[in-house]
PDB file of C-alpha atoms and ligand atoms in Angstrom:
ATOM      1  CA  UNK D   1     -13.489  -5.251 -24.679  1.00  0.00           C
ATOM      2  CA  UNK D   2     -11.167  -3.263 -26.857  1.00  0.00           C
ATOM      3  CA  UNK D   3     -12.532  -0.449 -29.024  1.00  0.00           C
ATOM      4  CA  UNK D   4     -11.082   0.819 -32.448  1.00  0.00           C
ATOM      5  CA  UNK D   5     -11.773   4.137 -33.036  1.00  0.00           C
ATOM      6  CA  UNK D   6     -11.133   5.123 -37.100  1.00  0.00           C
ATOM      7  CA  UNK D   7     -10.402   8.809 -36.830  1.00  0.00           C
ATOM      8  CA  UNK D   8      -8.071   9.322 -39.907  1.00  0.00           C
ATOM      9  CA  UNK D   9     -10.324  10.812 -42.529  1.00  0.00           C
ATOM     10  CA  UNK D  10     -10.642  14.462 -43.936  1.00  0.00           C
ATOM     11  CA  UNK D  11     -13.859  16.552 -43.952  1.00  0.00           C
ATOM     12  CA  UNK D  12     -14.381  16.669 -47.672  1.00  0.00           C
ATOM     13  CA  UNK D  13     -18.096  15.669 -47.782  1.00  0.00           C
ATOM     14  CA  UNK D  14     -17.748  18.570 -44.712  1.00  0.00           C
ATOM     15  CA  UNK D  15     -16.794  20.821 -47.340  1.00  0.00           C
ATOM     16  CA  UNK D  16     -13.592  21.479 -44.949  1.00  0.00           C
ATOM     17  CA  UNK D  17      -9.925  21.493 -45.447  1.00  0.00           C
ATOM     18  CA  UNK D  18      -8.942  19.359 -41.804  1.00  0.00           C
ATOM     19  CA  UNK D  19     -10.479  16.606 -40.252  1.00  0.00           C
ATOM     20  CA  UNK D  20     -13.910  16.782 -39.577  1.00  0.00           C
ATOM     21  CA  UNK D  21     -13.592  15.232 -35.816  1.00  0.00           C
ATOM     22  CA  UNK D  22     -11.835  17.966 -35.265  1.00  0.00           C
ATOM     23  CA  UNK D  23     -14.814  20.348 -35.895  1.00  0.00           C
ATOM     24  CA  UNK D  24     -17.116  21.698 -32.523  1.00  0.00           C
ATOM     25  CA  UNK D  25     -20.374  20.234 -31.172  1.00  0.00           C
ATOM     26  CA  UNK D  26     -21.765  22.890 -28.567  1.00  0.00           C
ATOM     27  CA  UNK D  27     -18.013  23.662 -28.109  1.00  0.00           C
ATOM     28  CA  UNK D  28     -16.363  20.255 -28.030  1.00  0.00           C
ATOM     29  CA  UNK D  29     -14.543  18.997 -30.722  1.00  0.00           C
ATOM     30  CA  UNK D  30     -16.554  15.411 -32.879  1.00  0.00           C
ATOM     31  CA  UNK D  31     -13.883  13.561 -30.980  1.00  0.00           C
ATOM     32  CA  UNK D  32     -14.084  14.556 -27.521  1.00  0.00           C
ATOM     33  CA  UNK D  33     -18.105  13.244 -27.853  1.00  0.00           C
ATOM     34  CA  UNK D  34     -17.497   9.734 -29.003  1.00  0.00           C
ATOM     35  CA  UNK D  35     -14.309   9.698 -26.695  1.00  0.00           C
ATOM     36  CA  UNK D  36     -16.320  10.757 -23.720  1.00  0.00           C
ATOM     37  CA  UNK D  37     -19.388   7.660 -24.860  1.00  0.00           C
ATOM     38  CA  UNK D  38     -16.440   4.982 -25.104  1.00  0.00           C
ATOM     39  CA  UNK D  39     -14.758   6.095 -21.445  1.00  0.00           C
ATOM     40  CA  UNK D  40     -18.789   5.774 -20.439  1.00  0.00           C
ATOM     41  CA  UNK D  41     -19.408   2.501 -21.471  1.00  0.00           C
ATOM     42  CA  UNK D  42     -18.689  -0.287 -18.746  1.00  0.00           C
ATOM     43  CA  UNK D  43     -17.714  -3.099 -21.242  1.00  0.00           C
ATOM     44  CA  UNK D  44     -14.241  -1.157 -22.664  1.00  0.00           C
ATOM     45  CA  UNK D  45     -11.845  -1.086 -21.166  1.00  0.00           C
ATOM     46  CA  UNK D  46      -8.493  -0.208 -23.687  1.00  0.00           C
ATOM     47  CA  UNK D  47      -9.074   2.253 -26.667  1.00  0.00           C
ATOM     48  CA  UNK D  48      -7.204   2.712 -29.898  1.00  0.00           C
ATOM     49  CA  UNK D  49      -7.723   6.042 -31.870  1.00  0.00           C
ATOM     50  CA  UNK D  50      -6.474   5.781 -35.281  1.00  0.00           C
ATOM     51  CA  UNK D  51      -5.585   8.857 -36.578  1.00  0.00           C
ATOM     52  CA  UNK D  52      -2.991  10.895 -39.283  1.00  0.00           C
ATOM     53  CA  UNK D  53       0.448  12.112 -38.032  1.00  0.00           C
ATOM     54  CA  UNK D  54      -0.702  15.621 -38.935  1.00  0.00           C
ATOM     55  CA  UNK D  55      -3.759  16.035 -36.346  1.00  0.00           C
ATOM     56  CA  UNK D  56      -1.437  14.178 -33.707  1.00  0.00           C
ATOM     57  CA  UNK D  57      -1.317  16.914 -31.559  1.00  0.00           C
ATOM     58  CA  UNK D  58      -4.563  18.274 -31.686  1.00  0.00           C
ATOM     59  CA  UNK D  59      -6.197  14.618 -30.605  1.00  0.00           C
ATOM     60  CA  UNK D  60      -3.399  14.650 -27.619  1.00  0.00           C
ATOM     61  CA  UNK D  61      -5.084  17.987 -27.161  1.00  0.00           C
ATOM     62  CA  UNK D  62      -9.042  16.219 -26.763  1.00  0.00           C
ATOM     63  CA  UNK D  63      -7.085  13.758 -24.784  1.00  0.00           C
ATOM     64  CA  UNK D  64      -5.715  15.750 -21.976  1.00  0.00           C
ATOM     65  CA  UNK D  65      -9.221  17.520 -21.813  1.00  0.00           C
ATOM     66  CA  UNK D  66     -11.163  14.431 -21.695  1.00  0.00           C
ATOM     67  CA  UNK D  67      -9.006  12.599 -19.407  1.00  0.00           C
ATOM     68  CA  UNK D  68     -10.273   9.474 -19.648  1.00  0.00           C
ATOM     69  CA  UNK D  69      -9.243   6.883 -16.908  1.00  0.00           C
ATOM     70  CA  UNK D  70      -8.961   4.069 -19.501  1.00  0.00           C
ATOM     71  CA  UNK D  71      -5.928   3.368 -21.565  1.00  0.00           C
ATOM     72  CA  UNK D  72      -6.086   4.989 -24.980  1.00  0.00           C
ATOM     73  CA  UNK D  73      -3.308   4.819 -27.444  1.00  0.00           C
ATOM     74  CA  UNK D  74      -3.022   6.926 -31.135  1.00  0.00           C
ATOM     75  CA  UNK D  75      -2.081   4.902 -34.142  1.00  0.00           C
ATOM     76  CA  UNK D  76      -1.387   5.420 -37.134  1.00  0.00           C
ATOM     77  CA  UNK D  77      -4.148   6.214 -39.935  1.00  0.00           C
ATOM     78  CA  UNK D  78      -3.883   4.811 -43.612  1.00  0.00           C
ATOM     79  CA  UNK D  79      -4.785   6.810 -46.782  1.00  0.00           C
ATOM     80  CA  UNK D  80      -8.830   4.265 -46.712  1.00  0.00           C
ATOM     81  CA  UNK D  81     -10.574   3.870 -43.647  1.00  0.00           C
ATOM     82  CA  UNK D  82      -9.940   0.119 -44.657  1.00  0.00           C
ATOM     83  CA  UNK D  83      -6.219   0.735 -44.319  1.00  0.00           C
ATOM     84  CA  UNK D  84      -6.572   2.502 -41.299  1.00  0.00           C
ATOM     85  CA  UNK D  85      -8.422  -0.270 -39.606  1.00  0.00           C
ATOM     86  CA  UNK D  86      -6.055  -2.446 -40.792  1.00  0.00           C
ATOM     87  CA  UNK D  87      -3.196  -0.653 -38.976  1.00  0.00           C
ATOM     88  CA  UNK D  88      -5.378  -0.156 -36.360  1.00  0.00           C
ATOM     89  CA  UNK D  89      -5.280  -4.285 -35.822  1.00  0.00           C
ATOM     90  CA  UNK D  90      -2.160  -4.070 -35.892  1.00  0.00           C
ATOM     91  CA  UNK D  91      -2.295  -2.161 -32.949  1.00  0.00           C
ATOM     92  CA  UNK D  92      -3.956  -3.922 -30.373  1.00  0.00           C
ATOM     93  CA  UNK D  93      -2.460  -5.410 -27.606  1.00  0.00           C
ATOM     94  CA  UNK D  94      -1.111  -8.675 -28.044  1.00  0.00           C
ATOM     95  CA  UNK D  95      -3.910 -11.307 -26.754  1.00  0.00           C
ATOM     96  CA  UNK D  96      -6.720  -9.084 -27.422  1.00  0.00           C
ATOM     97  CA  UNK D  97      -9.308 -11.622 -28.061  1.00  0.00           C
ATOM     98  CA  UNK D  98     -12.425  -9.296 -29.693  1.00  0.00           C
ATOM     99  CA  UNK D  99     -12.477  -5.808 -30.685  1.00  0.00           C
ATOM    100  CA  UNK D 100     -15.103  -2.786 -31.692  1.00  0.00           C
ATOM    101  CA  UNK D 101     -14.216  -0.918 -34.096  1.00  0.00           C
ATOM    102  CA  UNK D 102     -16.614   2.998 -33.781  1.00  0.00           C
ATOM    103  CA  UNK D 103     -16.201   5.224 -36.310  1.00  0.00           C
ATOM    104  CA  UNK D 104     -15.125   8.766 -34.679  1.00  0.00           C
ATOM    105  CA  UNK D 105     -17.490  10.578 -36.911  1.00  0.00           C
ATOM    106  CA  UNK D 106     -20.566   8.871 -35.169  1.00  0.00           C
ATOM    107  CA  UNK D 107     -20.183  11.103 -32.374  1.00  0.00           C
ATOM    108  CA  UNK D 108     -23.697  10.900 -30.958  1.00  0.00           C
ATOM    109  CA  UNK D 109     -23.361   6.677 -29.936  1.00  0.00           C
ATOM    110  CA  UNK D 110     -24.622   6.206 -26.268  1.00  0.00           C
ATOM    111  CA  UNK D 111     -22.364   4.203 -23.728  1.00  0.00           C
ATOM    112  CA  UNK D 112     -24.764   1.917 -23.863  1.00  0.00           C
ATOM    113  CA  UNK D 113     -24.642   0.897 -27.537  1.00  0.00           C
ATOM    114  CA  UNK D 114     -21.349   0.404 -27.177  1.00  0.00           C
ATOM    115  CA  UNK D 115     -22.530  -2.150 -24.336  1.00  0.00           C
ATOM    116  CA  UNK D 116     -25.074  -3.744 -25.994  1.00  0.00           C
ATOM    117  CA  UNK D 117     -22.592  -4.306 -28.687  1.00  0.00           C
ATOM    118  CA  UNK D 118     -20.126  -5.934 -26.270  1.00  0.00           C
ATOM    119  CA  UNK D 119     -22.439  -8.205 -24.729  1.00  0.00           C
ATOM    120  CA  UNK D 120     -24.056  -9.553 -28.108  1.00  0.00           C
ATOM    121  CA  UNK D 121     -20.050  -9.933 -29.439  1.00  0.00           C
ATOM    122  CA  UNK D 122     -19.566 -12.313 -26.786  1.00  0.00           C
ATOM    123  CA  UNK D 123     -20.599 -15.633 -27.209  1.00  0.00           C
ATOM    124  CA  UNK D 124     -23.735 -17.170 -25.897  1.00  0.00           C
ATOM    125  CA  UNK D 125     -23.301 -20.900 -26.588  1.00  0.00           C
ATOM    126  CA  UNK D 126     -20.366 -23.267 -26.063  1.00  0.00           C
ATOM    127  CA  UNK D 127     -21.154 -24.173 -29.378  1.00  0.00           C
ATOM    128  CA  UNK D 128     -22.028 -20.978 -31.270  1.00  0.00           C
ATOM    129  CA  UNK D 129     -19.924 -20.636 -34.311  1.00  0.00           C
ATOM    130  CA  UNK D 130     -17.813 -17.666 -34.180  1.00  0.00           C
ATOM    131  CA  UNK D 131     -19.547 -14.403 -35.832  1.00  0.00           C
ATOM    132  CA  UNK D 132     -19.494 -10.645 -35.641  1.00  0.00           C
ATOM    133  CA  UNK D 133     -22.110  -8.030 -35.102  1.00  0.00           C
ATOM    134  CA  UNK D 134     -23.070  -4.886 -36.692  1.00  0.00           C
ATOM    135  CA  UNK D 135     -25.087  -2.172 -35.172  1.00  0.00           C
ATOM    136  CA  UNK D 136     -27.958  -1.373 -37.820  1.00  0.00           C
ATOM    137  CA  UNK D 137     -31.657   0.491 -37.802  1.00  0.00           C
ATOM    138  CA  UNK D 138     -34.434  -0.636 -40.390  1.00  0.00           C
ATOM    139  CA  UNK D 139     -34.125   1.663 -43.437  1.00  0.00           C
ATOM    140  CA  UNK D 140     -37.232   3.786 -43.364  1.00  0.00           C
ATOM    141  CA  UNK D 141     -37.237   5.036 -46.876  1.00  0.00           C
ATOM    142  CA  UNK D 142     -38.124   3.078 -49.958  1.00  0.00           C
ATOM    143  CA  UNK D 143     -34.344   2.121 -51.613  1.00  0.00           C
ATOM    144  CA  UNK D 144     -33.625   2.190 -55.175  1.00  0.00           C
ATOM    145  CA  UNK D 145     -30.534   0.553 -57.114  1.00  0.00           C
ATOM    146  CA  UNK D 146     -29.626   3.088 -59.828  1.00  0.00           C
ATOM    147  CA  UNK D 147     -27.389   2.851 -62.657  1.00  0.00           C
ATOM    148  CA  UNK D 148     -24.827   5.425 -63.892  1.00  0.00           C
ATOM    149  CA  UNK D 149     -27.319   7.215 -66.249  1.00  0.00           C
ATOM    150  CA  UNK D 150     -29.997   7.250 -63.118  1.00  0.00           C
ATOM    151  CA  UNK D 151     -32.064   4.788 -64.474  1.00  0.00           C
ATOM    152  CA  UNK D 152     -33.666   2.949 -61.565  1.00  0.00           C
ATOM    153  CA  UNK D 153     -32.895  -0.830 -62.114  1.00  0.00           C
ATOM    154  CA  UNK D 154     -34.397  -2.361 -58.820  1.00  0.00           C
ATOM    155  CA  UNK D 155     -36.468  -1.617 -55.963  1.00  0.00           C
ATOM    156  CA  UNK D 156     -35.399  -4.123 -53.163  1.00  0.00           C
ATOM    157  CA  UNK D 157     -37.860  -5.226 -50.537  1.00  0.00           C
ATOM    158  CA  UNK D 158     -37.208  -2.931 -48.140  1.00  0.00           C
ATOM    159  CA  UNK D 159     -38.575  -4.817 -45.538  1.00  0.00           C
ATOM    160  CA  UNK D 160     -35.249  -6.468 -45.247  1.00  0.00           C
ATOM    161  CA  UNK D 161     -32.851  -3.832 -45.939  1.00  0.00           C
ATOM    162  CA  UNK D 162     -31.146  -2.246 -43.194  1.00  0.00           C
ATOM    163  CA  UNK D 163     -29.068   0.952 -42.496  1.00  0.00           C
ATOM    164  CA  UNK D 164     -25.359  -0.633 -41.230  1.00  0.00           C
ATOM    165  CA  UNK D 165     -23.877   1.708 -38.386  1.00  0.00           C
ATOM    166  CA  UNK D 166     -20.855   1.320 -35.857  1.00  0.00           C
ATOM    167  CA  UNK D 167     -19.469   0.137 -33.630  1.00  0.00           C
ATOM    168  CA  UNK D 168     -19.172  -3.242 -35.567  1.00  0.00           C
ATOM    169  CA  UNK D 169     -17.951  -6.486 -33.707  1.00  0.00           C
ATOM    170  CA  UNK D 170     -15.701  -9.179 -34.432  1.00  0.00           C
ATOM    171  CA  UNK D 171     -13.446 -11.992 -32.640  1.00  0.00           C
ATOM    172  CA  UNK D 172     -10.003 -10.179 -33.325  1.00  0.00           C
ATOM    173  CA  UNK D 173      -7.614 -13.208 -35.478  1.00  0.00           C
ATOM    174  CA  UNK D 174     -10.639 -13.817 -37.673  1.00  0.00           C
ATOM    175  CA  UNK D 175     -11.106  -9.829 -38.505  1.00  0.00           C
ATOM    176  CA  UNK D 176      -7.443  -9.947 -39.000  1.00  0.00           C
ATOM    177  CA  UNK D 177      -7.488 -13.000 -41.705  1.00  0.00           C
ATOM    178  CA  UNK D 178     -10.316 -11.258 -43.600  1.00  0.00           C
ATOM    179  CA  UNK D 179      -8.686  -7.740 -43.516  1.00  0.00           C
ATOM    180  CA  UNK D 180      -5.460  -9.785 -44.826  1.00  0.00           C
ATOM    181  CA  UNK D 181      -7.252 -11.498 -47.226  1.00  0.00           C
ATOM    182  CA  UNK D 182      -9.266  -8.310 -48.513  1.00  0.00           C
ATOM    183  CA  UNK D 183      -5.335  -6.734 -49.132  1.00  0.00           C
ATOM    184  CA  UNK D 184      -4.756  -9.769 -51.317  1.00  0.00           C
ATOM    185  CA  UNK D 185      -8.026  -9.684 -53.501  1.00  0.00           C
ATOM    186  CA  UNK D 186      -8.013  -6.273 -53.982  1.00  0.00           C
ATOM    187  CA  UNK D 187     -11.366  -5.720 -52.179  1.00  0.00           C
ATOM    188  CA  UNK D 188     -12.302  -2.000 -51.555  1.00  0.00           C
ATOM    189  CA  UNK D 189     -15.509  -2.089 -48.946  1.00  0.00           C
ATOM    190  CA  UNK D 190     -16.493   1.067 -46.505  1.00  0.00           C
ATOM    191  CA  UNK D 191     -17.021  -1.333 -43.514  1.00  0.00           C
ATOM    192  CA  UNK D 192     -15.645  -4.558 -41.947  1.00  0.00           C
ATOM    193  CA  UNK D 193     -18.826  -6.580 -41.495  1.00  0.00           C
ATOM    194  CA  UNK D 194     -18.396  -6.901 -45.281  1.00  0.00           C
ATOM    195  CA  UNK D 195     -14.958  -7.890 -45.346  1.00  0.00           C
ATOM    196  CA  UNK D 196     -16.556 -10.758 -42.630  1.00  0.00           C
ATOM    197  CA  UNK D 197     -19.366 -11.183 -45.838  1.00  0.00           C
ATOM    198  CA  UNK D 198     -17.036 -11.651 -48.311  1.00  0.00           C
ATOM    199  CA  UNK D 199     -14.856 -15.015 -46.241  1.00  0.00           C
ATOM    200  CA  UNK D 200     -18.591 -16.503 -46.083  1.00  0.00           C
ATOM    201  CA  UNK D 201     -18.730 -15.308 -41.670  1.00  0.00           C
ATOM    202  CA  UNK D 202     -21.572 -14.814 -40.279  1.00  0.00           C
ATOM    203  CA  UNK D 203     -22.275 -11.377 -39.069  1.00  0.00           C
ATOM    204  CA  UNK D 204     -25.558 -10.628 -37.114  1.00  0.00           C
ATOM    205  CA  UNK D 205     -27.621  -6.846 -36.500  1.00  0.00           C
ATOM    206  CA  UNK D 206     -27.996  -5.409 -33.148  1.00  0.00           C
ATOM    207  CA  UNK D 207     -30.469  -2.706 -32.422  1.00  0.00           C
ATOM    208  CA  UNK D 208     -28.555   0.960 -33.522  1.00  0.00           C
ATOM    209  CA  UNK D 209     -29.550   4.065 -32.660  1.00  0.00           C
ATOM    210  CA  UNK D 210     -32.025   6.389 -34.778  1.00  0.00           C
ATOM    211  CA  UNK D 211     -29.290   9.010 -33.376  1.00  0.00           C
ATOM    212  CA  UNK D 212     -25.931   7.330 -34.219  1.00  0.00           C
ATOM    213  CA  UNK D 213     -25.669   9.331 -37.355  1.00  0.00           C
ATOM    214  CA  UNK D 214     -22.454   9.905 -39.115  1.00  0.00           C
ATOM    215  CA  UNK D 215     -21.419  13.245 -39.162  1.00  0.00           C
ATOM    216  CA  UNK D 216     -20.873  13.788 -42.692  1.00  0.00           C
ATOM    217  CA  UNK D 217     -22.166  16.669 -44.365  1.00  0.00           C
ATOM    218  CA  UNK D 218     -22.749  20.381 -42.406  1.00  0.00           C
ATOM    219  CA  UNK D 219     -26.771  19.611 -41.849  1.00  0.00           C
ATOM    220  CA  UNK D 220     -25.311  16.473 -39.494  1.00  0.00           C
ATOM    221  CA  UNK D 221     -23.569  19.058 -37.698  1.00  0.00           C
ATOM    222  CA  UNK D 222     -26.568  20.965 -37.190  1.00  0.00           C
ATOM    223  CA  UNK D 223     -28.572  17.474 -36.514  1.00  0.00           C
ATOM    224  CA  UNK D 224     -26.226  16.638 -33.736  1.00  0.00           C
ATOM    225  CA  UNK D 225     -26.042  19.444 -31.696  1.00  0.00           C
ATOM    226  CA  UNK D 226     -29.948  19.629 -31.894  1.00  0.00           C
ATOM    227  CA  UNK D 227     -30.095  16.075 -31.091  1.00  0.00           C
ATOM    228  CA  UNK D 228     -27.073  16.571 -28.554  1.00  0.00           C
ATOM    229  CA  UNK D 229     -29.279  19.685 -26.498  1.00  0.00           C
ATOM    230  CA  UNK D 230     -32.507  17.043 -26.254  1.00  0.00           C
ATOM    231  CA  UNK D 231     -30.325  14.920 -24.098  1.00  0.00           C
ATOM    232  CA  UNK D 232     -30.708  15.409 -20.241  1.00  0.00           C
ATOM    233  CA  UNK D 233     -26.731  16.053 -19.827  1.00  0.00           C
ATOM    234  CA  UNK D 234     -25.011  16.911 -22.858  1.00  0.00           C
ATOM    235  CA  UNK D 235     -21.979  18.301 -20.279  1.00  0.00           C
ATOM    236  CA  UNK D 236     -19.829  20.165 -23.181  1.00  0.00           C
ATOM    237  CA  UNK D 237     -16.321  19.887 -21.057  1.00  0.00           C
ATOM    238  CA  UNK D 238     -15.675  23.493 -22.503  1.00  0.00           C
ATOM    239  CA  UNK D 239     -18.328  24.627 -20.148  1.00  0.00           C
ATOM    240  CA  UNK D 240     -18.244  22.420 -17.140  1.00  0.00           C
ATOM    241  CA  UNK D 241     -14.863  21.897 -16.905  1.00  0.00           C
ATOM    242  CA  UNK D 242     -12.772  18.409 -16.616  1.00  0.00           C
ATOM    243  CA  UNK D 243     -14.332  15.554 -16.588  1.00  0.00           C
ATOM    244  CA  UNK D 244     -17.533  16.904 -16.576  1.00  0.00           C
TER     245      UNK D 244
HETATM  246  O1  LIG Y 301     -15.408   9.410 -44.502  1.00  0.00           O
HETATM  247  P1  LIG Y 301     -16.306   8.650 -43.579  1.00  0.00           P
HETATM  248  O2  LIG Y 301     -17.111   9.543 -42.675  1.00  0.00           O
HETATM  249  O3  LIG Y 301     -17.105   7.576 -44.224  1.00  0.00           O
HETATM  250  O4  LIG Y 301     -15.309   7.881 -42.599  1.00  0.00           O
HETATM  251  C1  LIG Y 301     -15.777   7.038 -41.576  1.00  0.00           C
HETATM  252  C2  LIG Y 301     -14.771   7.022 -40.440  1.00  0.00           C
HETATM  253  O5  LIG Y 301     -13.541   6.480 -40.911  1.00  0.00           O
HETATM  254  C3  LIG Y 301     -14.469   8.436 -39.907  1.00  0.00           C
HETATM  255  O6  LIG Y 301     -14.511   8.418 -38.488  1.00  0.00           O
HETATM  256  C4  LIG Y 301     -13.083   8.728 -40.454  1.00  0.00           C
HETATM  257  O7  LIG Y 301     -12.302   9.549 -39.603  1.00  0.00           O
HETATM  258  C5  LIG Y 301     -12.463   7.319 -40.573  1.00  0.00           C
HETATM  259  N1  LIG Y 301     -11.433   7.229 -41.614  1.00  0.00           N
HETATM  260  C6  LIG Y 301     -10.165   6.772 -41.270  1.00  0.00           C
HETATM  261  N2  LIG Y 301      -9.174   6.718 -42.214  1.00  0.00           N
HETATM  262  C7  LIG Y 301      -9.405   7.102 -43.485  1.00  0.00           C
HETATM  263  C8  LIG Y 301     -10.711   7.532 -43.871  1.00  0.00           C
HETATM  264  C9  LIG Y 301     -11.721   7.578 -42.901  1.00  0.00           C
HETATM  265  O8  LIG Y 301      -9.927   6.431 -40.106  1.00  0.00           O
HETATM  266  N3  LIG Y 301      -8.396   7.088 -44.365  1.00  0.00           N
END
């Protein structure tokens, strides 16, 4: 299974100047974390880290500490996560048949999420028509639509609304026509299950993790590293040395 990492954004929600994946978990950069859960998981086995020219050397940097046995390749990021995903097709070695695609910021993913992922990407049924997957947890609060003068205009039923994480899955060509096709229309979206949405593809949820949060904002940070000290190994490299 290949894996997309999108790792091309800025920390602005972070309140900070340079990527945000390059800020420290109990010592270890965002990066180095969800690099370390992909090199864990059984089911990948090539990864793609899409990322800007300027923190190029920094990400070789996490590289040479993590040392993963794996093939991982840098390419390059676009100015939307949507662009950069779209290079980050690009990139994938000819024949790849499906692809993850993790966001880097969701550090905290387990290796196996990532498997569960790959297993319920492949398909079950000769017959089964094509579709992708999206990791996602049942919303717990009560969601409300809100127009621009915060006027609440609907409450949906929250008992089907659900929170959409990554990784996200998809048969490679078809993520490729619908990223294509999105460049065409004009559509902006935040993830690709709803490029898949919009061409009328089937995309199905997969049990996330409470704990795959996405790093956004500083109280994340703080979340993560408390959620990162529960766990019965967190191995920082910085302490334990290479390759933990
Ligand atoms: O900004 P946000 O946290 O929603 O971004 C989600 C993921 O997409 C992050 O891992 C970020 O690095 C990545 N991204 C990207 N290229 C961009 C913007 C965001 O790869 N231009």
């Amino acid at each position: 299974m290949h894996l997309l990492i999108p790792a091309a954004g800025m920390g602005r929600r972070m309140g900070s100047h340079r990527n945000k994946l390059l800020l420290t978990l109990l010592g270890d950069p965002l990066l180095a974390w969800t690099l370390r859960a992909a090199e864990a998981s059984v089911q990948i086995t090539w990864i793609g880290i899409i990322a800007q020219p300027e923190d190029k050397s920094e990400f070789e940097d996490i590289l040479a500490t993590v040392a993963p046995k794996k093939p991982v390749c840098l390419l390059p990021g676009g100015v939307t996560r949507q662009e950069s995903v779209y290079n980050g097709l690009q990139g994938l070695p000819l024949g790849a048949v499906r692809v993850l695609i993790h966001d880097g910021a969701r550090c905290l993913a387990t290796p196996d999420l990532f498997d569960r992922c790959a297993e319920a990407l492949r398909p079950h049924r000769e017959y089964e028509p094509p579709s992708g997957i999206v990791a996602a947890v049942p919303v717990k609060d009560t969601i409300k639509v809100v127009d621009g003068a915060g006027l609440i205009k609907d409450t949906p039923d929250r008992s089907h609304l659900w929170a959409a994480q990554t990784p996200q899955g998809f048969p490679v060509p078809l993520l490729k026509d619908c990223h294509e096709k999105g460049l065409r229309a004009g559509w902006e979206v935040t993830d690709d299950a709803a490029l898949f949405e919009k061409c009328g593809l089937a995309v199905r949820v997969v049990p996330g993790e409470e704990t795959n949060l996405k790093v956004t904002t500083p109280v994340d940070l703080a979340l993560a590293e408390f959620i990162l000290k529960q766990r019965p190994h967190p191995q920082p490299l910085s302490q334990v040395g290479r390759g933990g």
